[in-house]
Protein backbone atom coordinates (compact mmCIF):
# COMPACT_ATOMS: atom_id res chain seq x y z
CA MET A 1 90.96 131.74 206.37
CA GLU A 2 87.29 131.31 206.30
CA TYR A 3 87.41 131.01 202.48
CA GLU A 4 90.31 127.95 202.86
CA GLN A 5 88.44 126.51 206.06
CA ALA A 6 85.11 126.33 203.86
CA ARG A 7 86.67 124.91 200.74
CA GLU A 8 88.42 122.04 202.74
CA GLU A 9 84.79 121.40 204.53
CA GLU A 10 83.48 121.13 200.84
CA GLN A 11 86.23 118.85 199.65
CA ASP A 12 86.23 116.64 203.25
CA ASN A 13 82.54 115.96 202.71
CA ASN A 14 82.86 114.47 199.09
CA ALA A 15 86.06 112.52 199.57
CA PRO A 16 84.98 108.85 198.64
CA LEU A 17 83.03 110.17 195.73
CA ILE A 18 85.73 112.23 194.51
CA HIS A 19 88.56 109.55 194.39
CA SER A 20 86.37 106.95 191.95
CA GLU A 21 84.96 110.28 189.82
CA HIS A 22 88.61 111.60 189.22
CA GLN A 23 90.11 108.20 188.20
CA LYS A 24 87.06 107.85 185.68
CA ARG A 25 87.87 111.20 184.07
CA ARG A 26 91.29 110.20 183.69
CA GLU A 27 90.25 107.01 181.89
CA THR A 28 87.57 108.92 179.43
CA ALA A 29 89.64 112.03 178.48
CA LYS A 30 90.14 111.45 174.57
CA GLU A 31 92.97 112.23 172.48
CA ASP A 32 91.88 115.75 171.05
CA GLU A 33 90.65 116.90 174.66
CA ILE A 34 92.14 119.82 176.27
CA CYS A 35 92.08 119.69 180.37
CA LEU A 36 92.23 123.18 181.80
CA PHE A 37 92.91 123.41 185.26
CA THR A 38 91.55 126.58 187.32
CA ASP A 39 91.93 128.21 190.70
CA ALA A 40 91.66 131.31 192.54
CA ALA A 41 93.11 133.00 195.64
CA ILE A 42 92.41 135.93 197.53
CA SER A 43 95.03 138.28 199.53
CA ALA A 44 93.19 140.30 202.07
CA LYS A 45 96.42 141.60 203.12
CA MET A 46 97.55 142.96 199.76
CA LYS A 47 94.16 143.62 198.41
CA ARG A 48 94.58 141.52 195.40
CA THR A 49 93.27 138.26 193.83
CA GLY A 50 95.24 135.94 191.49
CA GLN A 51 94.06 133.03 188.98
CA GLY A 52 95.83 130.03 188.04
CA ILE A 53 94.96 128.44 184.49
CA VAL A 54 96.88 125.29 183.18
CA ALA A 55 96.22 123.58 179.99
CA ARG A 56 97.38 120.00 179.37
CA ASN A 57 96.85 117.64 176.66
CA TRP A 58 95.13 114.15 177.58
CA LYS A 59 98.77 112.52 178.70
CA GLY A 60 99.24 115.24 181.13
CA LYS A 61 101.83 117.53 178.90
CA ILE A 62 101.40 120.97 179.60
CA MET A 63 100.44 123.20 176.98
CA ARG A 64 100.13 126.77 178.14
CA ALA A 65 99.80 128.36 181.52
CA LYS A 66 98.57 131.62 182.65
CA GLY A 67 98.90 133.66 185.62
CA ILE A 68 96.25 136.46 186.41
CA VAL A 69 96.30 139.29 189.19
CA ASN A 70 93.50 141.77 189.84
CA GLN A 71 94.10 144.87 191.98
CA TYR A 72 91.01 144.43 194.49
CA LYS A 73 89.68 142.44 197.29
CA GLY A 74 87.59 139.53 195.83
CA VAL A 75 84.68 137.19 196.87
CA PRO A 76 85.64 133.47 196.50
CA SER A 77 82.85 132.20 194.38
CA LYS A 78 83.40 135.37 191.78
CA GLU A 79 86.99 134.65 191.59
CA GLU A 80 86.69 130.96 190.89
CA ALA A 81 83.79 131.83 188.30
CA LEU A 82 86.19 134.49 186.90
CA ALA A 83 89.07 132.26 186.58
CA ILE A 84 86.57 129.41 184.62
CA ARG A 85 85.54 132.12 182.29
CA ASN A 86 89.42 133.34 181.74
CA ALA A 87 90.07 129.73 181.00
CA ILE A 88 87.32 129.20 178.24
CA LEU A 89 88.25 132.39 176.75
CA MET A 90 92.05 131.42 176.41
CA ALA A 91 90.75 127.94 174.77
CA LYS A 92 88.66 129.64 172.63
CA HIS A 93 91.61 132.33 171.64
CA VAL A 94 94.15 129.52 170.94
CA GLY A 95 91.37 127.56 169.12
CA TRP A 96 90.73 124.41 170.76
CA THR A 97 87.69 122.69 170.32
CA LYS A 98 87.13 120.14 172.75
CA ILE A 99 87.50 120.90 176.48
CA ILE A 100 87.07 119.80 179.85
CA VAL A 101 87.36 122.34 182.74
CA HIS A 102 88.37 121.44 186.35
CA SER A 103 87.79 123.38 189.27
CA ASP A 104 88.12 122.78 192.86
CA SER A 105 85.15 125.07 193.54
CA LYS A 106 82.36 122.70 193.93
CA SER A 107 79.12 125.12 193.95
CA VAL A 108 80.55 126.88 190.78
CA ILE A 109 80.82 123.75 188.95
CA ASP A 110 77.47 122.67 190.24
CA GLN A 111 75.81 125.89 189.28
CA ILE A 112 77.06 125.68 185.88
CA ASN A 113 76.43 122.07 185.10
CA ARG A 114 72.68 123.18 186.76
CA SER A 115 72.75 125.75 183.68
CA ASN A 116 70.52 128.22 186.07
CA ASP A 117 69.62 129.30 189.67
CA TYR A 118 73.06 130.75 189.98
CA GLU A 119 74.28 133.11 193.02
CA TYR A 120 73.21 136.56 192.34
CA ASN A 121 76.93 137.70 192.75
CA ILE A 122 78.45 135.24 189.80
CA ALA A 123 75.23 135.09 187.35
CA THR A 124 76.28 137.29 184.89
CA ILE A 125 79.72 135.46 184.67
CA LEU A 126 78.11 132.12 184.55
CA GLU A 127 75.75 133.19 181.78
CA ASP A 128 79.00 134.45 179.98
CA VAL A 129 80.27 130.71 180.73
CA GLN A 130 77.11 129.56 179.06
CA GLU A 131 77.54 131.07 176.15
CA LEU A 132 81.27 130.61 175.34
CA ARG A 133 80.87 127.19 175.70
CA THR A 134 78.65 126.75 172.68
CA HIS A 135 81.47 127.88 170.73
CA PHE A 136 83.32 124.37 171.56
CA GLU A 137 82.57 120.97 170.11
CA SER A 138 82.69 119.56 173.24
CA CYS A 139 82.86 121.67 176.79
CA ARG A 140 82.56 119.89 179.90
CA PHE A 141 83.03 121.06 183.39
CA VAL A 142 84.28 118.72 186.26
CA PHE A 143 84.83 119.20 189.67
CA ILE A 144 88.44 117.72 191.52
CA PRO A 145 89.57 118.28 194.88
CA ARG A 146 92.39 120.61 195.84
CA SER A 147 94.71 117.76 195.94
CA GLU A 148 94.26 116.89 192.04
CA ASN A 149 94.44 120.54 191.55
CA GLU A 150 97.92 121.57 193.01
CA ILE A 151 99.52 122.84 189.66
CA SER A 152 97.22 125.63 189.29
CA HIS A 153 96.79 126.33 193.02
CA THR A 154 100.49 126.85 193.21
CA LEU A 155 100.33 129.15 189.92
CA THR A 156 97.54 130.89 191.47
CA GLN A 157 99.80 131.68 194.85
CA PHE A 158 102.34 132.83 192.41
CA ALA A 159 99.94 135.20 190.47
CA VAL A 160 98.71 137.13 193.14
CA LYS A 161 101.97 138.27 193.87
CA LEU A 162 102.19 139.66 190.43
CA VAL A 163 101.81 143.07 189.12
CA TYR A 164 101.05 142.29 185.86
CA ASP A 165 99.40 139.03 184.34
CA ILE A 166 101.78 136.46 182.75
CA GLU A 167 101.25 133.62 180.16
CA TRP A 168 103.73 130.88 178.97
CA GLU A 169 103.03 128.76 176.04
CA GLN A 170 106.29 126.57 175.15
CA ASP A 171 109.23 127.92 177.74
CA PHE A 172 107.68 127.16 181.12
CA PRO A 173 109.26 128.10 184.56
CA SER A 174 111.40 125.26 185.99
CA TRP A 175 109.13 125.36 189.16
CA LEU A 176 106.13 124.52 187.28
CA MET A 177 107.76 121.81 185.31
CA VAL A 178 108.92 120.23 188.35
CA LEU A 179 105.06 120.10 189.90
CA VAL A 180 103.70 118.56 186.22
CA ARG A 181 106.60 115.58 186.29
CA LYS A 182 105.89 115.23 190.12
CA GLU A 183 102.44 114.61 189.33
CA MET A 184 102.87 112.57 186.05
CA MET A 185 104.96 110.22 188.18
CA VAL A 186 102.15 109.91 191.04
CA VAL A 187 99.58 109.27 188.05
CA ALA A 188 101.85 106.60 186.59
CA LEU A 189 102.17 104.69 189.91
CA PHE A 190 98.37 105.26 190.44
CA CYS A 191 97.46 103.57 187.15
CA ASN A 192 100.25 100.82 186.88
């Protein structure tokens, strides 16, 4: 609960700026860029963590999705950083060369974009992220509010209940496609 409260407060403080930043991001995504949306969740009750990664092309079409589960009690910033690193590893494995990584963890995104002064508990993970980003023609990291990261958040909630990791490349579950269509309709209304 503390984790969720801290994230909500972080998002509320940045709400006016976030809306204009998100609108700008939608306009600047290029045809050959893949947008990776990441999120992480912790279930203290089950002593598990989950990560959700959703890859979409510049038009919003879902390209790949992955749910990752770990059997331990996690730390929020570490889990968010791991989700970002796993998204980059997935993109590298698939062969994408231009990516934009979106996360609703402002502190982790800020640390990545500053490229130094990392929190001690995630320093090694963020150093990995910095090294991995060199394998891409273009690799950007962008903070988005939770309200714009609902698909990966829902996937994360699903992942935390899994026994094994799961990944989809072409045939996506219907509940995931419903969320994508719903979001695309909202974006279409917003942009028109």
